[in-house]
mmCIF file of C-alpha atoms in Angstrom:
data_model
loop_
_atom_site.group_PDB
_atom_site.id
_atom_site.type_symbol
_atom_site.label_atom_id
_atom_site.label_comp_id
_atom_site.label_asym_id
_atom_site.label_seq_id
_atom_site.Cartn_x
_atom_site.Cartn_y
_atom_site.Cartn_z
ATOM 1 C CA UNK R 272 113.044 116.138 116.469
ATOM 2 C CA UNK R 273 111.856 115.356 120.198
ATOM 3 C CA UNK R 274 108.542 113.377 120.751
ATOM 4 C CA UNK R 275 105.980 113.983 123.063
ATOM 5 C CA UNK R 276 107.578 113.813 126.491
ATOM 6 C CA UNK R 277 105.805 113.088 129.924
ATOM 7 C CA UNK R 278 107.121 113.294 133.453
ATOM 8 C CA UNK R 279 107.310 111.597 135.885
ATOM 9 C CA UNK R 280 107.724 108.115 134.305
ATOM 10 C CA UNK R 281 106.451 106.346 137.244
ATOM 11 C CA UNK R 282 104.509 107.524 140.636
ATOM 12 C CA UNK R 283 103.329 105.875 143.787
ATOM 13 C CA UNK R 284 100.608 107.859 145.852
ATOM 14 C CA UNK R 285 98.295 107.013 148.613
ATOM 15 C CA UNK R 286 94.403 106.872 148.523
ATOM 16 C CA UNK R 287 93.135 110.624 149.010
ATOM 17 C CA UNK R 288 96.398 112.270 147.808
ATOM 18 C CA UNK R 289 96.257 114.522 144.661
ATOM 19 C CA UNK R 290 98.743 113.934 141.700
ATOM 20 C CA UNK R 291 100.177 116.260 138.948
ATOM 21 C CA UNK R 292 101.128 114.829 135.825
ATOM 22 C CA UNK R 293 102.933 116.772 133.044
ATOM 23 C CA UNK R 294 103.128 116.547 129.360
ATOM 24 C CA UNK R 295 105.249 118.522 126.680
ATOM 25 C CA UNK R 296 103.825 118.190 123.227
ATOM 26 C CA UNK R 297 105.855 117.775 119.964
ATOM 27 C CA UNK R 298 107.310 121.377 118.708
ATOM 28 C CA UNK R 299 104.526 123.213 116.589
ATOM 29 C CA UNK R 300 101.611 121.119 117.850
ATOM 30 C CA UNK R 301 99.033 123.224 119.742
ATOM 31 C CA UNK R 302 96.643 120.247 120.542
ATOM 32 C CA UNK R 303 97.285 118.053 123.862
ATOM 33 C CA UNK R 304 94.782 115.174 124.571
ATOM 34 C CA UNK R 305 95.032 112.921 127.900
ATOM 35 C CA UNK R 306 94.063 109.212 127.810
ATOM 36 C CA UNK R 307 93.859 106.808 130.795
ATOM 37 C CA UNK R 308 94.777 103.329 130.156
ATOM 38 C CA UNK R 309 93.927 100.475 132.641
ATOM 39 C CA UNK R 310 95.626 97.155 132.204
ATOM 40 C CA UNK R 311 93.939 94.957 129.517
ATOM 41 C CA UNK R 312 92.123 97.870 128.232
ATOM 42 C CA UNK R 313 92.352 100.512 125.321
ATOM 43 C CA UNK R 314 93.108 103.954 126.328
ATOM 44 C CA UNK R 315 89.981 106.105 127.462
ATOM 45 C CA UNK R 316 89.641 109.737 126.323
ATOM 46 C CA UNK R 317 89.729 112.059 129.378
ATOM 47 C CA UNK R 318 90.676 115.593 127.851
ATOM 48 C CA UNK R 319 91.577 117.629 124.833
ATOM 49 C CA UNK R 320 93.124 121.160 125.235
ATOM 50 C CA UNK R 321 93.786 123.406 122.319
ATOM 51 C CA UNK R 322 95.166 126.967 122.524
ATOM 52 C CA UNK R 323 94.758 126.877 126.192
ATOM 53 C CA UNK R 324 91.085 126.188 126.215
ATOM 54 C CA UNK R 325 89.163 122.895 126.798
ATOM 55 C CA UNK R 326 87.774 121.272 123.813
ATOM 56 C CA UNK R 327 86.536 117.996 124.951
ATOM 57 C CA UNK R 328 86.101 116.107 128.321
ATOM 58 C CA UNK R 329 85.547 112.184 128.470
ATOM 59 C CA UNK R 330 83.260 110.464 131.033
ATOM 60 C CA UNK R 331 85.520 111.252 134.075
ATOM 61 C CA UNK R 332 84.468 112.740 137.557
ATOM 62 C CA UNK R 333 85.254 116.224 138.423
ATOM 63 C CA UNK R 334 88.331 115.233 140.424
ATOM 64 C CA UNK R 335 90.105 115.125 137.005
ATOM 65 C CA UNK R 336 91.200 118.456 135.738
ATOM 66 C CA UNK R 337 93.784 119.779 133.408
ATOM 67 C CA UNK R 338 95.156 122.834 131.849
ATOM 68 C CA UNK R 339 97.302 123.936 129.073
ATOM 69 C CA UNK R 340 99.919 126.424 129.045
ATOM 70 C CA UNK R 341 101.031 129.606 126.587
ATOM 71 C CA UNK R 342 103.799 126.886 125.556
ATOM 72 C CA UNK R 343 101.276 124.308 124.782
ATOM 73 C CA UNK R 344 102.662 122.207 127.562
ATOM 74 C CA UNK R 345 99.669 120.604 129.750
ATOM 75 C CA UNK R 346 99.195 119.321 133.214
ATOM 76 C CA UNK R 347 96.886 116.448 134.342
ATOM 77 C CA UNK R 348 95.720 116.841 137.997
ATOM 78 C CA UNK R 349 93.830 113.989 139.884
ATOM 79 C CA UNK R 350 92.385 114.857 143.280
ATOM 80 C CA UNK R 351 91.361 112.723 146.114
ATOM 81 C CA UNK R 352 92.870 109.516 144.622
ATOM 82 C CA UNK R 353 91.209 106.229 144.601
ATOM 83 C CA UNK R 354 92.771 102.810 143.912
ATOM 84 C CA UNK R 355 91.001 102.606 140.710
ATOM 85 C CA UNK R 356 92.809 105.462 139.429
ATOM 86 C CA UNK R 357 95.984 103.259 138.981
ATOM 87 C CA UNK R 358 96.848 103.187 134.974
ATOM 88 C CA UNK R 359 99.008 104.285 132.546
ATOM 89 C CA UNK R 360 98.241 108.197 131.945
ATOM 90 C CA UNK R 361 98.939 109.004 128.145
ATOM 91 C CA UNK R 362 99.540 112.155 126.668
ATOM 92 C CA UNK R 363 99.206 112.830 122.999
ATOM 93 C CA UNK R 364 99.743 115.837 120.762
ATOM 94 C CA UNK R 365 98.327 116.888 117.466
ATOM 95 C CA UNK R 366 99.016 120.117 115.337
ATOM 96 C CA UNK R 367 95.313 121.205 115.688
ATOM 97 C CA UNK R 368 92.112 120.209 117.466
ATOM 98 C CA UNK R 369 90.512 118.436 114.535
ATOM 99 C CA UNK R 370 93.685 116.591 113.482
ATOM 100 C CA UNK R 371 93.173 113.042 112.885
ATOM 101 C CA UNK R 372 96.462 111.634 113.832
ATOM 102 C CA UNK R 373 97.684 111.964 117.584
ATOM 103 C CA UNK R 374 101.326 111.287 118.547
ATOM 104 C CA UNK R 375 101.917 109.519 122.015
ATOM 105 C CA UNK R 376 104.210 109.909 124.789
ATOM 106 C CA UNK R 377 105.700 107.074 127.071
ATOM 107 C CA UNK R 378 103.179 107.661 129.631
ATOM 108 C CA UNK R 379 103.294 107.972 133.192
ATOM 109 C CA UNK R 380 102.463 104.839 135.409
ATOM 110 C CA UNK R 381 100.446 105.907 138.459
ATOM 111 C CA UNK R 382 99.979 103.406 141.108
ATOM 112 C CA UNK R 383 97.642 104.293 144.220
ATOM 113 C CA UNK R 384 98.188 102.111 147.138
ATOM 114 C CA UNK Q 141 79.223 99.654 125.305
ATOM 115 C CA UNK Q 142 82.369 98.740 123.394
ATOM 116 C CA UNK Q 143 81.887 100.915 119.983
ATOM 117 C CA UNK Q 144 85.363 99.614 118.834
ATOM 118 C CA UNK Q 145 85.973 95.864 118.941
ATOM 119 C CA UNK Q 146 89.157 93.610 118.599
ATOM 120 C CA UNK Q 147 87.596 89.965 119.106
ATOM 121 C CA UNK Q 148 90.956 88.191 118.950
ATOM 122 C CA UNK Q 149 93.239 89.059 122.129
ATOM 123 C CA UNK Q 150 96.062 87.353 120.637
ATOM 124 C CA UNK Q 151 97.467 85.929 117.169
ATOM 125 C CA UNK Q 152 100.696 83.928 116.671
ATOM 126 C CA UNK Q 153 102.303 84.047 113.052
ATOM 127 C CA UNK Q 154 105.556 82.513 111.517
ATOM 128 C CA UNK Q 155 108.181 84.884 110.746
ATOM 129 C CA UNK Q 156 107.576 85.772 106.822
ATOM 130 C CA UNK Q 157 104.003 84.880 106.712
ATOM 131 C CA UNK Q 158 100.855 87.540 106.568
ATOM 132 C CA UNK Q 159 99.541 88.645 109.720
ATOM 133 C CA UNK Q 160 95.920 89.912 109.654
ATOM 134 C CA UNK Q 161 94.276 91.848 112.723
ATOM 135 C CA UNK Q 162 90.951 92.354 112.436
ATOM 136 C CA UNK Q 163 88.461 95.312 114.100
ATOM 137 C CA UNK Q 164 84.836 95.970 114.071
ATOM 138 C CA UNK Q 165 83.071 99.197 114.853
ATOM 139 C CA UNK Q 166 79.248 99.794 115.639
ATOM 140 C CA UNK Q 167 79.358 103.798 115.033
ATOM 141 C CA UNK Q 168 78.508 105.008 111.384
ATOM 142 C CA UNK Q 169 79.593 108.200 112.423
ATOM 143 C CA UNK Q 170 83.189 107.402 112.576
ATOM 144 C CA UNK Q 171 85.052 109.185 109.783
ATOM 145 C CA UNK Q 172 88.727 108.159 110.256
ATOM 146 C CA UNK Q 173 90.421 104.915 111.630
ATOM 147 C CA UNK Q 174 93.890 104.308 112.914
ATOM 148 C CA UNK Q 175 96.168 101.425 113.869
ATOM 149 C CA UNK Q 176 98.671 101.975 116.716
ATOM 150 C CA UNK Q 177 101.139 99.309 117.813
ATOM 151 C CA UNK Q 178 102.381 99.387 121.358
ATOM 152 C CA UNK Q 179 105.044 97.769 123.393
ATOM 153 C CA UNK Q 180 105.359 97.278 127.083
ATOM 154 C CA UNK Q 181 105.988 100.550 128.952
ATOM 155 C CA UNK Q 182 105.923 102.746 125.968
ATOM 156 C CA UNK Q 183 103.218 104.751 124.663
ATOM 157 C CA UNK Q 184 101.253 103.748 121.498
ATOM 158 C CA UNK Q 185 103.052 104.690 118.223
ATOM 159 C CA UNK Q 186 101.000 105.637 115.029
ATOM 160 C CA UNK Q 187 101.269 103.087 112.116
ATOM 161 C CA UNK Q 188 98.757 103.692 109.477
ATOM 162 C CA UNK Q 189 95.276 105.335 108.997
ATOM 163 C CA UNK Q 190 92.621 105.270 106.621
ATOM 164 C CA UNK Q 191 89.699 107.708 105.791
ATOM 165 C CA UNK Q 192 86.051 106.450 105.683
ATOM 166 C CA UNK Q 193 85.931 107.428 102.294
ATOM 167 C CA UNK Q 194 88.674 105.119 101.074
ATOM 168 C CA UNK Q 195 88.782 101.212 101.183
ATOM 169 C CA UNK Q 196 92.645 100.811 101.335
ATOM 170 C CA UNK Q 197 95.732 102.668 102.483
ATOM 171 C CA UNK Q 198 99.056 101.105 102.040
ATOM 172 C CA UNK Q 199 102.382 102.141 103.665
ATOM 173 C CA UNK Q 200 105.512 99.727 102.984
ATOM 174 C CA UNK Q 201 104.519 96.202 104.745
ATOM 175 C CA UNK Q 202 101.434 97.472 106.263
ATOM 176 C CA UNK Q 203 98.017 97.585 104.675
ATOM 177 C CA UNK Q 204 94.751 98.694 106.221
ATOM 178 C CA UNK Q 205 91.191 97.652 104.291
ATOM 179 C CA UNK Q 206 88.069 99.429 105.246
ATOM 180 C CA UNK Q 207 84.769 97.706 104.660
ATOM 181 C CA UNK Q 208 82.264 100.249 105.541
ATOM 182 C CA UNK Q 209 79.252 98.525 104.709
ATOM 183 C CA UNK Q 210 80.319 95.833 107.094
ATOM 184 C CA UNK Q 211 81.987 98.113 109.760
ATOM 185 C CA UNK Q 212 84.846 96.106 109.627
ATOM 186 C CA UNK Q 213 88.558 97.007 109.187
ATOM 187 C CA UNK Q 214 91.735 95.108 108.896
ATOM 188 C CA UNK Q 215 95.368 95.393 109.038
ATOM 189 C CA UNK Q 216 97.486 93.463 107.078
ATOM 190 C CA UNK Q 217 101.127 92.945 107.859
ATOM 191 C CA UNK Q 218 103.353 91.222 105.217
ATOM 192 C CA UNK Q 219 105.826 89.620 105.495
ATOM 193 C CA UNK Q 220 105.721 89.700 109.274
ATOM 194 C CA UNK Q 221 108.955 90.194 111.078
ATOM 195 C CA UNK Q 222 109.981 89.266 114.914
ATOM 196 C CA UNK Q 223 110.117 92.870 115.471
ATOM 197 C CA UNK Q 224 106.774 93.325 114.633
ATOM 198 C CA UNK Q 225 105.531 91.499 117.942
ATOM 199 C CA UNK Q 226 103.653 93.720 120.189
ATOM 200 C CA UNK Q 227 100.102 94.863 120.886
ATOM 201 C CA UNK Q 228 98.126 96.347 118.307
ATOM 202 C CA UNK Q 229 95.162 98.806 118.848
ATOM 203 C CA UNK Q 230 92.363 99.913 116.307
ATOM 204 C CA UNK Q 231 91.054 103.322 117.122
ATOM 205 C CA UNK Q 232 88.252 105.228 115.444
ATOM 206 C CA UNK Q 233 88.440 109.210 115.154
ATOM 207 C CA UNK Q 234 85.296 110.964 115.881
ATOM 208 C CA UNK Q 235 84.489 114.380 115.542
ATOM 209 C CA UNK Q 236 82.733 115.591 118.665
ATOM 210 C CA UNK Q 237 81.956 119.085 117.852
ATOM 211 C CA UNK Q 238 85.179 121.265 118.135
ATOM 212 C CA UNK Q 239 87.455 118.733 119.091
ATOM 213 C CA UNK Q 240 88.564 115.037 118.071
ATOM 214 C CA UNK Q 241 88.765 112.093 120.357
ATOM 215 C CA UNK Q 242 90.113 108.495 119.645
ATOM 216 C CA UNK Q 243 87.773 105.666 120.728
ATOM 217 C CA UNK Q 244 89.873 102.677 120.993
ATOM 218 C CA UNK Q 245 89.501 98.588 120.840
ATOM 219 C CA UNK Q 246 90.769 96.419 123.477
ATOM 220 C CA UNK Q 247 94.078 95.354 121.690
ATOM 221 C CA UNK Q 248 95.541 92.546 119.808
ATOM 222 C CA UNK Q 249 98.684 90.923 120.971
ATOM 223 C CA UNK Q 250 100.791 89.726 117.914
ATOM 224 C CA UNK Q 251 103.442 87.390 118.257
ATOM 225 C CA UNK Q 252 105.859 86.833 115.247
ATOM 226 C CA UNK Q 253 107.794 83.596 115.792
ATOM 227 C CA UNK Q 254 111.199 83.133 114.168
#
């Protein structure tokens, strides 16, 4: 069975640009969460989506947005990129919004120059 | 404010011996705890979890112990193998209304030496 997939693997952007990251959850999983991991830190929660609705939002500015599609895949959008947005962006899927275990994709490494 | 703390950034263990990774938390509302293993350039891999109503959960070479009164949990790996070398993250699951999110520690880098 395919695990969580994310694209692209790596991305280099310039300050002020916007970026779209994509995630496909494990088949049968309806919940997708996004996390940002800065080097040397643990992942920080950005969003959770379940059944196409936002269920939770972390402490991130409005430049960060996301959505979930009818097939449960998800996009994370970041506008007006800052140098500090450089990080590994992780997508995790789980069967339901209240599921304890979350299963992670390989991440997208975003570098902002 | 770090709600989940892993105070040892690194740990080195001899192959075949026990590895003990520690984690402390501050929020008594956490009701589920998880350990993830992470290799460079990969996403975290779920290892083992424990509910706050239990004090021990075992899965093969991995055992997690929870001491609620001390707000402390530990992951024991025995026997340790070189392939266990990775960064280990402790995470706490919190019920934030109609969703769940994971609060993570900073990780402990484990090196198992042959």
